[in-house]
Amino acid sequence: MKDLYSALKEKGYKRIKFKLSKTQHLLVKAKINGVQGNFILDTGASNSCVDFAGITHFELAANDSETKAAGAGGTGMLTQTSVKNHLKMGRWTTKNFNLVVFDMSHVNEALSNYKAKPVHGIIGADVLLKGKAIIDYHNFCLYLK
């Protein structure tokens, strides 16, 4: 039997390596609009998101949103949205990438408490579903098609 990488490569999947943080989060590097950032890979997050500081960092056009964010850090958080961005992870890319923008200071504060590095945002299920994701935990690889 072929190894997983070879089998998925034949089917058009791209391999993206990730690391495991001190907090047991999966960390992946990605570029948004050509600017690199560090992200948590979160299968439980419905949407990908960045902190408000990401508006400048990733050169986003953001608009106010009626939707309130909820997550491990709280509920009812004000949000903005940014549409039609370019996302690149490894050799996988999409040109119609939407983001939720909200205050992620609680996430980075929690990471800091464990002496872990801060992140720019979260890659969520929206990207994982779009890319027909397969996560190989044993080899620390994410595959997207």
PDB file of C-alpha atoms in Angstrom:
ATOM      1  CA  MET A   1       0.000   0.000   0.000  1.00  0.00           C
ATOM      2  CA  LYS A   2       1.182   3.511  -0.791  1.00  0.00           C
ATOM      3  CA  ASP A   3       1.878   5.920   2.014  1.00  0.00           C
ATOM      4  CA  LEU A   4      -0.762   8.553   2.774  1.00  0.00           C
ATOM      5  CA  TYR A   5       1.229  11.411   1.231  1.00  0.00           C
ATOM      6  CA  SER A   6       1.691   9.635  -2.110  1.00  0.00           C
ATOM      7  CA  ALA A   7      -1.930   8.536  -2.278  1.00  0.00           C
ATOM      8  CA  LEU A   8      -3.270  12.018  -1.525  1.00  0.00           C
ATOM      9  CA  LYS A   9      -0.787  13.736  -3.832  1.00  0.00           C
ATOM     10  CA  GLU A  10      -2.133  11.631  -6.715  1.00  0.00           C
ATOM     11  CA  LYS A  11      -5.617  12.926  -5.879  1.00  0.00           C
ATOM     12  CA  GLY A  12      -4.535  16.571  -6.039  1.00  0.00           C
ATOM     13  CA  TYR A  13      -4.005  17.264  -2.353  1.00  0.00           C
ATOM     14  CA  LYS A  14      -1.332  19.675  -1.131  1.00  0.00           C
ATOM     15  CA  ARG A  15       0.581  18.946   2.079  1.00  0.00           C
ATOM     16  CA  ILE A  16       0.905  21.649   4.737  1.00  0.00           C
ATOM     17  CA  LYS A  17       3.037  20.897   7.769  1.00  0.00           C
ATOM     18  CA  PHE A  18       1.936  22.054  11.202  1.00  0.00           C
ATOM     19  CA  LYS A  19       3.523  22.172  14.639  1.00  0.00           C
ATOM     20  CA  LEU A  20       2.154  21.376  18.047  1.00  0.00           C
ATOM     21  CA  SER A  21       2.291  24.260  20.531  1.00  0.00           C
ATOM     22  CA  LYS A  22       3.023  24.059  24.248  1.00  0.00           C
ATOM     23  CA  THR A  23      -0.746  24.294  24.729  1.00  0.00           C
ATOM     24  CA  GLN A  24      -1.381  21.334  22.394  1.00  0.00           C
ATOM     25  CA  HIS A  25      -2.821  23.586  19.672  1.00  0.00           C
ATOM     26  CA  LEU A  26      -2.026  22.843  16.029  1.00  0.00           C
ATOM     27  CA  LEU A  27      -0.050  25.766  14.591  1.00  0.00           C
ATOM     28  CA  VAL A  28       0.187  26.492  10.886  1.00  0.00           C
ATOM     29  CA  LYS A  29       1.808  29.258   8.869  1.00  0.00           C
ATOM     30  CA  ALA A  30      -0.291  30.944   6.210  1.00  0.00           C
ATOM     31  CA  LYS A  31      -0.190  34.010   4.000  1.00  0.00           C
ATOM     32  CA  ILE A  32      -3.143  36.333   3.686  1.00  0.00           C
ATOM     33  CA  ASN A  33      -2.826  38.804   0.831  1.00  0.00           C
ATOM     34  CA  GLY A  34       0.860  37.889   0.583  1.00  0.00           C
ATOM     35  CA  VAL A  35       1.626  38.596   4.260  1.00  0.00           C
ATOM     36  CA  GLN A  36       2.697  35.714   6.489  1.00  0.00           C
ATOM     37  CA  GLY A  37       1.103  34.974   9.829  1.00  0.00           C
ATOM     38  CA  ASN A  38       0.856  32.287  12.487  1.00  0.00           C
ATOM     39  CA  PHE A  39      -2.485  30.573  13.013  1.00  0.00           C
ATOM     40  CA  ILE A  40      -4.161  27.992  15.188  1.00  0.00           C
ATOM     41  CA  LEU A  41      -5.729  25.233  13.116  1.00  0.00           C
ATOM     42  CA  ASP A  42      -9.111  24.804  14.808  1.00  0.00           C
ATOM     43  CA  THR A  43     -11.594  22.205  13.567  1.00  0.00           C
ATOM     44  CA  GLY A  44     -14.128  23.537  16.080  1.00  0.00           C
ATOM     45  CA  ALA A  45     -14.070  27.122  14.797  1.00  0.00           C
ATOM     46  CA  SER A  46     -16.803  27.652  12.221  1.00  0.00           C
ATOM     47  CA  ASN A  47     -15.000  30.547  10.527  1.00  0.00           C
ATOM     48  CA  SER A  48     -11.423  31.631  10.046  1.00  0.00           C
ATOM     49  CA  CYS A  49     -10.601  34.830  11.861  1.00  0.00           C
ATOM     50  CA  VAL A  50      -7.918  37.355  12.716  1.00  0.00           C
ATOM     51  CA  ASP A  51      -7.462  39.919  15.436  1.00  0.00           C
ATOM     52  CA  PHE A  52      -8.271  43.592  14.781  1.00  0.00           C
ATOM     53  CA  ALA A  53      -4.511  44.170  14.452  1.00  0.00           C
ATOM     54  CA  GLY A  54      -4.696  41.882  11.415  1.00  0.00           C
ATOM     55  CA  ILE A  55      -6.541  44.579   9.450  1.00  0.00           C
ATOM     56  CA  THR A  56      -3.296  46.504   9.083  1.00  0.00           C
ATOM     57  CA  HIS A  57      -0.938  43.513   9.149  1.00  0.00           C
ATOM     58  CA  PHE A  58      -2.715  41.621   6.343  1.00  0.00           C
ATOM     59  CA  GLU A  59      -3.883  44.729   4.434  1.00  0.00           C
ATOM     60  CA  LEU A  60      -7.553  43.842   4.861  1.00  0.00           C
ATOM     61  CA  ALA A  61     -10.581  45.831   3.790  1.00  0.00           C
ATOM     62  CA  ALA A  62     -12.878  45.310   6.787  1.00  0.00           C
ATOM     63  CA  ASN A  63     -16.497  46.303   7.285  1.00  0.00           C
ATOM     64  CA  ASP A  64     -18.625  46.353  10.414  1.00  0.00           C
ATOM     65  CA  SER A  65     -20.792  43.291  10.962  1.00  0.00           C
ATOM     66  CA  GLU A  66     -24.057  42.718  12.804  1.00  0.00           C
ATOM     67  CA  THR A  67     -22.865  39.260  13.825  1.00  0.00           C
ATOM     68  CA  LYS A  68     -21.449  38.794  17.301  1.00  0.00           C
ATOM     69  CA  ALA A  69     -18.598  36.358  17.858  1.00  0.00           C
ATOM     70  CA  ALA A  70     -18.634  33.631  20.471  1.00  0.00           C
ATOM     71  CA  GLY A  71     -15.885  31.265  21.467  1.00  0.00           C
ATOM     72  CA  ALA A  72     -13.828  29.928  24.322  1.00  0.00           C
ATOM     73  CA  GLY A  73     -13.080  33.488  25.442  1.00  0.00           C
ATOM     74  CA  GLY A  74     -16.617  34.774  25.667  1.00  0.00           C
ATOM     75  CA  THR A  75     -19.759  35.716  23.794  1.00  0.00           C
ATOM     76  CA  GLY A  76     -21.237  38.813  22.209  1.00  0.00           C
ATOM     77  CA  MET A  77     -17.903  40.118  20.871  1.00  0.00           C
ATOM     78  CA  LEU A  78     -18.106  42.816  18.197  1.00  0.00           C
ATOM     79  CA  THR A  79     -16.921  41.729  14.776  1.00  0.00           C
ATOM     80  CA  GLN A  80     -16.001  42.987  11.360  1.00  0.00           C
ATOM     81  CA  THR A  81     -15.749  41.022   8.145  1.00  0.00           C
ATOM     82  CA  SER A  82     -13.247  41.064   5.326  1.00  0.00           C
ATOM     83  CA  VAL A  83     -14.119  39.415   2.017  1.00  0.00           C
ATOM     84  CA  LYS A  84     -12.322  38.321  -1.140  1.00  0.00           C
ATOM     85  CA  ASN A  85      -8.888  37.870   0.399  1.00  0.00           C
ATOM     86  CA  HIS A  86      -6.140  35.616  -0.922  1.00  0.00           C
ATOM     87  CA  LEU A  87      -5.107  32.730   1.364  1.00  0.00           C
ATOM     88  CA  LYS A  88      -2.018  30.598   0.777  1.00  0.00           C
ATOM     89  CA  MET A  89      -0.993  27.684   2.970  1.00  0.00           C
ATOM     90  CA  GLY A  90       2.006  25.818   1.618  1.00  0.00           C
ATOM     91  CA  ARG A  91       1.208  25.302  -2.061  1.00  0.00           C
ATOM     92  CA  TRP A  92      -2.578  25.353  -1.504  1.00  0.00           C
ATOM     93  CA  THR A  93      -4.320  28.613  -2.330  1.00  0.00           C
ATOM     94  CA  THR A  94      -7.759  30.198  -2.589  1.00  0.00           C
ATOM     95  CA  LYS A  95      -8.589  33.657  -3.902  1.00  0.00           C
ATOM     96  CA  ASN A  96     -12.025  34.076  -2.372  1.00  0.00           C
ATOM     97  CA  PHE A  97     -11.232  33.873   1.333  1.00  0.00           C
ATOM     98  CA  ASN A  98     -13.507  35.589   3.850  1.00  0.00           C
ATOM     99  CA  LEU A  99     -12.490  36.412   7.408  1.00  0.00           C
ATOM    100  CA  VAL A 100     -14.130  37.387  10.651  1.00  0.00           C
ATOM    101  CA  VAL A 101     -12.195  40.098  12.483  1.00  0.00           C
ATOM    102  CA  PHE A 102     -12.560  40.433  16.253  1.00  0.00           C
ATOM    103  CA  ASP A 103     -10.617  41.047  19.453  1.00  0.00           C
ATOM    104  CA  MET A 104      -8.440  37.993  19.995  1.00  0.00           C
ATOM    105  CA  SER A 105      -6.534  39.387  22.960  1.00  0.00           C
ATOM    106  CA  HIS A 106      -8.079  36.739  25.237  1.00  0.00           C
ATOM    107  CA  VAL A 107      -6.650  33.985  22.994  1.00  0.00           C
ATOM    108  CA  ASN A 108      -3.146  35.453  22.986  1.00  0.00           C
ATOM    109  CA  GLU A 109      -3.311  36.196  26.706  1.00  0.00           C
ATOM    110  CA  ALA A 110      -4.119  32.548  27.377  1.00  0.00           C
ATOM    111  CA  LEU A 111      -1.241  31.444  25.148  1.00  0.00           C
ATOM    112  CA  SER A 112       1.079  33.887  26.919  1.00  0.00           C
ATOM    113  CA  ASN A 113       0.117  32.404  30.295  1.00  0.00           C
ATOM    114  CA  TYR A 114       1.572  29.111  29.058  1.00  0.00           C
ATOM    115  CA  LYS A 115       4.674  30.798  27.597  1.00  0.00           C
ATOM    116  CA  ALA A 116       3.405  30.024  24.084  1.00  0.00           C
ATOM    117  CA  LYS A 117       3.836  32.395  21.142  1.00  0.00           C
ATOM    118  CA  PRO A 118       0.915  34.619  20.109  1.00  0.00           C
ATOM    119  CA  VAL A 119      -1.026  33.950  16.904  1.00  0.00           C
ATOM    120  CA  HIS A 120      -2.461  36.262  14.267  1.00  0.00           C
ATOM    121  CA  GLY A 121      -5.644  34.263  13.921  1.00  0.00           C
ATOM    122  CA  ILE A 122      -7.445  30.975  13.512  1.00  0.00           C
ATOM    123  CA  ILE A 123      -7.928  28.789  10.450  1.00  0.00           C
ATOM    124  CA  GLY A 124     -11.377  27.291  10.878  1.00  0.00           C
ATOM    125  CA  ALA A 125     -13.770  24.771   9.407  1.00  0.00           C
ATOM    126  CA  ASP A 126     -14.647  27.071   6.494  1.00  0.00           C
ATOM    127  CA  VAL A 127     -11.167  26.502   5.027  1.00  0.00           C
ATOM    128  CA  LEU A 128     -11.031  22.861   6.080  1.00  0.00           C
ATOM    129  CA  LEU A 129     -14.332  22.108   4.356  1.00  0.00           C
ATOM    130  CA  LYS A 130     -13.435  24.076   1.226  1.00  0.00           C
ATOM    131  CA  GLY A 131     -10.127  22.232   0.952  1.00  0.00           C
ATOM    132  CA  LYS A 132     -11.627  18.804   1.764  1.00  0.00           C
ATOM    133  CA  ALA A 133      -9.141  18.621   4.631  1.00  0.00           C
ATOM    134  CA  ILE A 134      -7.469  15.523   5.923  1.00  0.00           C
ATOM    135  CA  ILE A 135      -5.434  15.917   9.101  1.00  0.00           C
ATOM    136  CA  ASP A 136      -2.595  13.460   9.683  1.00  0.00           C
ATOM    137  CA  TYR A 137      -1.894  13.942  13.371  1.00  0.00           C
ATOM    138  CA  HIS A 138       0.823  11.294  13.479  1.00  0.00           C
ATOM    139  CA  ASN A 139       2.953  13.052  10.849  1.00  0.00           C
ATOM    140  CA  PHE A 140       1.891  16.622  11.732  1.00  0.00           C
ATOM    141  CA  CYS A 141       0.469  17.306   8.258  1.00  0.00           C
ATOM    142  CA  LEU A 142      -2.676  18.900   6.931  1.00  0.00           C
ATOM    143  CA  TYR A 143      -3.762  17.977   3.404  1.00  0.00           C
ATOM    144  CA  LEU A 144      -5.982  20.308   1.355  1.00  0.00           C
ATOM    145  CA  LYS A 145      -7.351  19.761  -2.147  1.00  0.00           C
TER     146      LYS A 145
END
